[in-house]
CSV table of C-alpha atoms in Angstrom, one decimal:
chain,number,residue,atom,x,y,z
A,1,UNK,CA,-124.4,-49.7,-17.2
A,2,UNK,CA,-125.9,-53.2,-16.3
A,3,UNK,CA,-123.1,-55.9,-15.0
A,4,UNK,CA,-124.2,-57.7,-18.0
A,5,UNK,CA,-123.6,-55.1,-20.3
A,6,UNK,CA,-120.3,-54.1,-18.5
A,7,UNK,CA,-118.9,-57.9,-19.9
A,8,UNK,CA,-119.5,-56.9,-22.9
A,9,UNK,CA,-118.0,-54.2,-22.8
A,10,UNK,CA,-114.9,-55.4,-21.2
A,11,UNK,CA,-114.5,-58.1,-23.8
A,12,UNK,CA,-114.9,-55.3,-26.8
A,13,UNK,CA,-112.2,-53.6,-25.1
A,14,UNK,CA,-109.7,-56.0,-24.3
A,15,UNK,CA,-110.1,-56.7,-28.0
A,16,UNK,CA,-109.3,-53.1,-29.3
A,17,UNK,CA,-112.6,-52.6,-30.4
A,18,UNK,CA,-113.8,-48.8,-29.9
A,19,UNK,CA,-117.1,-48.0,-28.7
A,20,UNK,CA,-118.8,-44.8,-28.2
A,21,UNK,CA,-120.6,-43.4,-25.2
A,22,UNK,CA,-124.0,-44.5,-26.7
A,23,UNK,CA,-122.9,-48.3,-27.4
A,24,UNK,CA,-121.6,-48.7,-23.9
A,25,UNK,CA,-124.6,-47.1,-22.3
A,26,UNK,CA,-127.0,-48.3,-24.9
A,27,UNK,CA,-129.1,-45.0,-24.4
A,28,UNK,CA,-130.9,-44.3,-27.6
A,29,UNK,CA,-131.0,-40.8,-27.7
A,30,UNK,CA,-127.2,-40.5,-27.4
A,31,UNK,CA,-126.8,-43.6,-29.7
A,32,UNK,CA,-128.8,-41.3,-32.1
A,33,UNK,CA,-127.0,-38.1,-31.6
A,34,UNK,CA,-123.9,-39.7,-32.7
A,35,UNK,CA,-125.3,-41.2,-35.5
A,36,UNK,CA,-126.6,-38.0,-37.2
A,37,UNK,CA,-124.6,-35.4,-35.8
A,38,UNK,CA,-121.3,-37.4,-35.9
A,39,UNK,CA,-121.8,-36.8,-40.0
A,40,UNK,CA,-123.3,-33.7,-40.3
A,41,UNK,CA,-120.9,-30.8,-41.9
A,42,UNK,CA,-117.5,-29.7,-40.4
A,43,UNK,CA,-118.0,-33.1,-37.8
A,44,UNK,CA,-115.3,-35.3,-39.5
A,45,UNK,CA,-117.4,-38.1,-40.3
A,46,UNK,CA,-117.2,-39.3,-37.0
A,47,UNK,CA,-119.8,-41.4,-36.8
A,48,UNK,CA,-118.3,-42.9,-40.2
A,49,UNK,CA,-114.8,-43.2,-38.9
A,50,UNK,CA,-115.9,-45.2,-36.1
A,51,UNK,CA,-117.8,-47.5,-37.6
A,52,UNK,CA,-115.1,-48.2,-39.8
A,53,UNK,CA,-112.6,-48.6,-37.0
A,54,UNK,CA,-114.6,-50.8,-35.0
A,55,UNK,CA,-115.2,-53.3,-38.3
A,56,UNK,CA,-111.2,-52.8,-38.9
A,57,UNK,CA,-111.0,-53.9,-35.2
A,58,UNK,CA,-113.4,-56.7,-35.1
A,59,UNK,CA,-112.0,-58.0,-38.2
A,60,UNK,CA,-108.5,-57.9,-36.3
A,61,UNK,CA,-109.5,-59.6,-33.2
A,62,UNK,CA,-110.7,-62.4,-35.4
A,63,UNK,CA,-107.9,-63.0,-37.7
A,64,UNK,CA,-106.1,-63.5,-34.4
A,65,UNK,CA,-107.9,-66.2,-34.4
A,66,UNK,CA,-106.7,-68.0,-37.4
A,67,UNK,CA,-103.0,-66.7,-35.6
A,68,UNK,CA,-103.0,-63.6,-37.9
A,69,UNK,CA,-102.1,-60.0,-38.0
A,70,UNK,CA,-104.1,-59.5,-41.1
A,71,UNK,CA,-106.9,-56.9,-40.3
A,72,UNK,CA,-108.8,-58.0,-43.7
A,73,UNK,CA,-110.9,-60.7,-45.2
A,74,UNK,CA,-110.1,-59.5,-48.7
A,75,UNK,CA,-109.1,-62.4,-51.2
A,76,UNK,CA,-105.3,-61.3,-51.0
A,77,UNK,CA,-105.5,-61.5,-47.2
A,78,UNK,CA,-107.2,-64.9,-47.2
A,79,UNK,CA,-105.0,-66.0,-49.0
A,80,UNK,CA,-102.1,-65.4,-47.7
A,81,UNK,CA,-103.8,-66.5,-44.2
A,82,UNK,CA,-104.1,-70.2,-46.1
A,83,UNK,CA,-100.7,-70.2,-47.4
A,84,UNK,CA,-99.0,-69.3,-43.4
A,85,UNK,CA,-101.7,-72.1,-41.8
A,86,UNK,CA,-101.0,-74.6,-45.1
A,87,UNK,CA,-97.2,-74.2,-43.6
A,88,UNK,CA,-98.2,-74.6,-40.1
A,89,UNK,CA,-99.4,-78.2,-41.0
A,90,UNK,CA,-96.4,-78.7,-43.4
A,91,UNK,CA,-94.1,-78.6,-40.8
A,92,UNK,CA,-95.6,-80.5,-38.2
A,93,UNK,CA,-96.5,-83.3,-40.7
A,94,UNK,CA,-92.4,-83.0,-41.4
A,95,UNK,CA,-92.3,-84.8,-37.8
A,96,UNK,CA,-95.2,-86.9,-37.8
A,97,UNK,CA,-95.9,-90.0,-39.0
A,98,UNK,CA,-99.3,-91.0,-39.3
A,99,UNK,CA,-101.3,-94.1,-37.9
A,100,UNK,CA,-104.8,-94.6,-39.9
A,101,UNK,CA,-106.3,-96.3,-36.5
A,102,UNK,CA,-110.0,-97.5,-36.0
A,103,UNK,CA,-111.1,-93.7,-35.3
A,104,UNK,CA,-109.6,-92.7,-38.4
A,105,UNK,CA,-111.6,-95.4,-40.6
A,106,UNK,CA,-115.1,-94.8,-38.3
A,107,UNK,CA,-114.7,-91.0,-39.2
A,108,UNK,CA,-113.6,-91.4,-43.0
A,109,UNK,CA,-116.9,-94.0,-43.0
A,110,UNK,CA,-118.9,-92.3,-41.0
A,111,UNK,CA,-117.9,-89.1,-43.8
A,112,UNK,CA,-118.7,-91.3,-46.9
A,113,UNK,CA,-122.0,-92.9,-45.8
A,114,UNK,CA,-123.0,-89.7,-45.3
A,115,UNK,CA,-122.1,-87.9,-48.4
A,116,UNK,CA,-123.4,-90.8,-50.4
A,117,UNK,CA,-126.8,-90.6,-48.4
A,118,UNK,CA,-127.0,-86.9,-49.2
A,119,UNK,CA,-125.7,-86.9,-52.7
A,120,UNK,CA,-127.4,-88.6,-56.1
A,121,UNK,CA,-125.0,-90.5,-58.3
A,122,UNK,CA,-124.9,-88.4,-60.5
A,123,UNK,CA,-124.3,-85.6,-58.9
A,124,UNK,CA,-120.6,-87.1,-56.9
A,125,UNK,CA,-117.7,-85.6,-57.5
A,126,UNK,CA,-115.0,-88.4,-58.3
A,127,UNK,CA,-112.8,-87.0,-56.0
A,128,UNK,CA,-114.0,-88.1,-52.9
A,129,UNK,CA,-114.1,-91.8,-54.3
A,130,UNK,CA,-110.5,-91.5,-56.0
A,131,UNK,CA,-109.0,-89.9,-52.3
A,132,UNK,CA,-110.7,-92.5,-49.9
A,133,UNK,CA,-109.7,-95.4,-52.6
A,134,UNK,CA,-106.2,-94.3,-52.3
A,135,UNK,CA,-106.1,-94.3,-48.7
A,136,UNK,CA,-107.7,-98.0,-47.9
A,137,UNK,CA,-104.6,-98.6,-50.6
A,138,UNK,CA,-102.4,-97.0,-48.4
A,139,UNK,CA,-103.4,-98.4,-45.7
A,140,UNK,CA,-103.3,-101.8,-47.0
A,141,UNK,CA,-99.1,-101.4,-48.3
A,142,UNK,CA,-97.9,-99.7,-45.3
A,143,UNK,CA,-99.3,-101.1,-42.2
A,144,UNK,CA,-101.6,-98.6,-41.9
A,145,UNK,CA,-99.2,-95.6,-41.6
A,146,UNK,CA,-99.3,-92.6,-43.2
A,147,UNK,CA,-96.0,-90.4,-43.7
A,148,UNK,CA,-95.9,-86.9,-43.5
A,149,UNK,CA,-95.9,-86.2,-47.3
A,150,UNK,CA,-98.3,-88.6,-48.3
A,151,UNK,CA,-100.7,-86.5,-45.7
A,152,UNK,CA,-99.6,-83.4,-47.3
A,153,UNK,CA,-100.7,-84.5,-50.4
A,154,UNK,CA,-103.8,-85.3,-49.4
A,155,UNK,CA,-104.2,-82.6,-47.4
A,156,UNK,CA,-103.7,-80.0,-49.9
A,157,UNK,CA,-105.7,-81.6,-53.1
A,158,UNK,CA,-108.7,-81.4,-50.7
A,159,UNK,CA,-108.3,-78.2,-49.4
A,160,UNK,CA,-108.0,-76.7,-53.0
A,161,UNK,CA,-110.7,-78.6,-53.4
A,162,UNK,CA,-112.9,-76.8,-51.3
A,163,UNK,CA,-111.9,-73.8,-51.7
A,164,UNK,CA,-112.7,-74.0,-55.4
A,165,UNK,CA,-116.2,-75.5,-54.8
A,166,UNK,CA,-120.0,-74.0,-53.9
A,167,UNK,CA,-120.8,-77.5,-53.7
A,168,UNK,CA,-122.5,-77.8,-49.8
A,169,UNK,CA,-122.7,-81.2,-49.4
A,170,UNK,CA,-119.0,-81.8,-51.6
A,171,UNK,CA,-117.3,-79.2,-49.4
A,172,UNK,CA,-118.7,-81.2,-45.8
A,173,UNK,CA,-117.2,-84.4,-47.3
A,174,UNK,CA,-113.7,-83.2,-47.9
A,175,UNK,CA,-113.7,-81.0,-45.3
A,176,UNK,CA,-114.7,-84.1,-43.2
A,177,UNK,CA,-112.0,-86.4,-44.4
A,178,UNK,CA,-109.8,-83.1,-44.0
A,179,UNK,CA,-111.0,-83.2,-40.1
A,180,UNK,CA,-110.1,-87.2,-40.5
A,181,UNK,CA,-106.4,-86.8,-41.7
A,182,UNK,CA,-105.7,-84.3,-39.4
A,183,UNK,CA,-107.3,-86.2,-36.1
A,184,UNK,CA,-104.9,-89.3,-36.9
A,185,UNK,CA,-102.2,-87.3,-37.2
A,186,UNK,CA,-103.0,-85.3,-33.9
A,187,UNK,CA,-103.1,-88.8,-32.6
A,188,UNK,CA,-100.2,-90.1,-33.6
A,189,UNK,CA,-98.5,-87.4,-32.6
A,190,UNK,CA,-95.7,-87.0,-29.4
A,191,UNK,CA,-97.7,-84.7,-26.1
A,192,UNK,CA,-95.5,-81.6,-27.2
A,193,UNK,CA,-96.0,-81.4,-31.0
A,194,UNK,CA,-100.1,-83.1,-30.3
A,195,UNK,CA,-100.8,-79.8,-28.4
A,196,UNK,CA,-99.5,-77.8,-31.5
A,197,UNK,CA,-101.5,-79.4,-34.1
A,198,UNK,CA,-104.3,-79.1,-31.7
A,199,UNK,CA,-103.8,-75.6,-31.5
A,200,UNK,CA,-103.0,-75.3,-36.0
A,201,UNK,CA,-106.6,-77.5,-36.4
A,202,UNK,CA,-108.3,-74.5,-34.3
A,203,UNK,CA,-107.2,-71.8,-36.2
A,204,UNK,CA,-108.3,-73.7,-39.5
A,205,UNK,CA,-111.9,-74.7,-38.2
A,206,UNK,CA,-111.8,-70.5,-37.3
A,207,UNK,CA,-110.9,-69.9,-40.4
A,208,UNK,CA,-113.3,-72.1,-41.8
A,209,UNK,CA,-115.7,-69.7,-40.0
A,210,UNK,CA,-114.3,-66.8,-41.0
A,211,UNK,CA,-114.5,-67.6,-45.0
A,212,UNK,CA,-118.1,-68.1,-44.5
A,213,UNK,CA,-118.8,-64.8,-43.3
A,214,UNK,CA,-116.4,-63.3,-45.4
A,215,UNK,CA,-118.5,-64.3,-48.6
A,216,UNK,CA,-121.7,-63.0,-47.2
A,217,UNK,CA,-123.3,-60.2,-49.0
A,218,UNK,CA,-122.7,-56.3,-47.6
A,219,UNK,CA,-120.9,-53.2,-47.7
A,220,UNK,CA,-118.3,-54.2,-45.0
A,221,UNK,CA,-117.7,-57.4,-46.6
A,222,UNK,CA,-117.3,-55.9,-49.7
A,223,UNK,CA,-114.5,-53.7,-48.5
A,224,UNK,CA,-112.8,-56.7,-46.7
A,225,UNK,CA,-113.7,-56.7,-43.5
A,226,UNK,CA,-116.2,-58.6,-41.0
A,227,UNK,CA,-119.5,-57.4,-39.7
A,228,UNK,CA,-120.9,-57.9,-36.1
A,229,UNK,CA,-124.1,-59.9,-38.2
A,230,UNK,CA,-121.9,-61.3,-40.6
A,231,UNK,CA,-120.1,-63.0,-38.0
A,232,UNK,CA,-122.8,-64.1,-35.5
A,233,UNK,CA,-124.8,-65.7,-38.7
């Protein structure tokens, strides 16, 4: 097996991802004997059974990633990974208040020039206007400070928001002013709790990731978990 391919390897397993003879040597006549004999009669399935295991796996070593021990992508399970990571933020925004400093206006601007640029008139959803309105408001009555409700507020409209949306360019914005909120209260943040809402806002950018590939099209997907091309597109 080539050093290169031994990392691979190594990384699969430290995962918990199984992998036959014929994936670790990547010899194609053993990769193609356990693919047809693996499922011929009286075999088991076995070739079935560990394909299934490995997506079971792989969608497992992923969740962890979104600090989950669901082994699904399934609506229920994505759902309930939203609800644990919409608490996560909940209770650090409990302990934070807010500054909306100049990084925080030149990313909410630099959000809204852009989603203006790439949408028609017509075509704007009001909520984008009615959410930054209410912030330069906000910001305006209360010294530019943002308490912990008031984010959570925010927060959660736009996340519903794009969750309930096919919208491309709709789902960027909020998902940008999303990214905005949650910088300035990183920010704002003491050195103990900043490194925890670092660590929250990378499981929700993962499991922005993962909700992508979990609506593409295929049989895995279908039955709730990820696929090796699923997940690299």
């Amino acid at each position: 097996i080539p050093q290169e391919r031994q990392a691979f390897i190594s990384a699969l397993e430290k995962e918990g991802i199984p992998l036959t003879a014929g994936q670790k040597t990547g010899y194609t006549p053993l990769k193609y004997a356990e693919s047809v004999l693996g499922d011929v009669p009286f075999a088991g399935q076995q070739a079935s059974n560990i394909q299934r295991e490995q997506a079971q796996a792989l969608t497992g070593a992923a969740m962890k990633r979104v600090g989950s021990s669901e082994r699904s992508i399934g609506p229920e399970s994505m759902d309930r990974v939203y609800t644990d990571l919409g608490k996560k933020f909940d209770d650090l925004a409990a302990t934070t208040t807010g500054k909306m400093d100049k990084q925080f206006a030149d990313d909410l601007g630099g959000v809204v020039q852009n989603y203006i640029h790439m949408t028609p008139p017509g075509e704007r959803k009001p909520l984008i206007d009615h959410v930054v309105g209410t912030m330069i408001d906000l910001s305006k009555n209360s010294n530019g400070q943002i308490a912990g409700e008031q984010y959570k507020a925010f927060r959660s409209q736009l996340t519903t928001a794009i969750r309930n949306t096919q919208d491309p360019e709709f789902k960027a914005a909020a998902g940008g002013i999303v990214e905005a909120l949650d910088g300035a209260m990183t920010r704002s943040a003491g050195p103990e709790a900043a490194k925890a809402w670092q660590e929250v806002r990378g499981q929700y950018r993962n499991l922005m990731t993962l909700e992508k590939a979990a609506g593409m099209a295929g049989e895995n997907t279908a039955q709730g978990m990820l696929s090796p091309s699923g997940l690299r597109r």
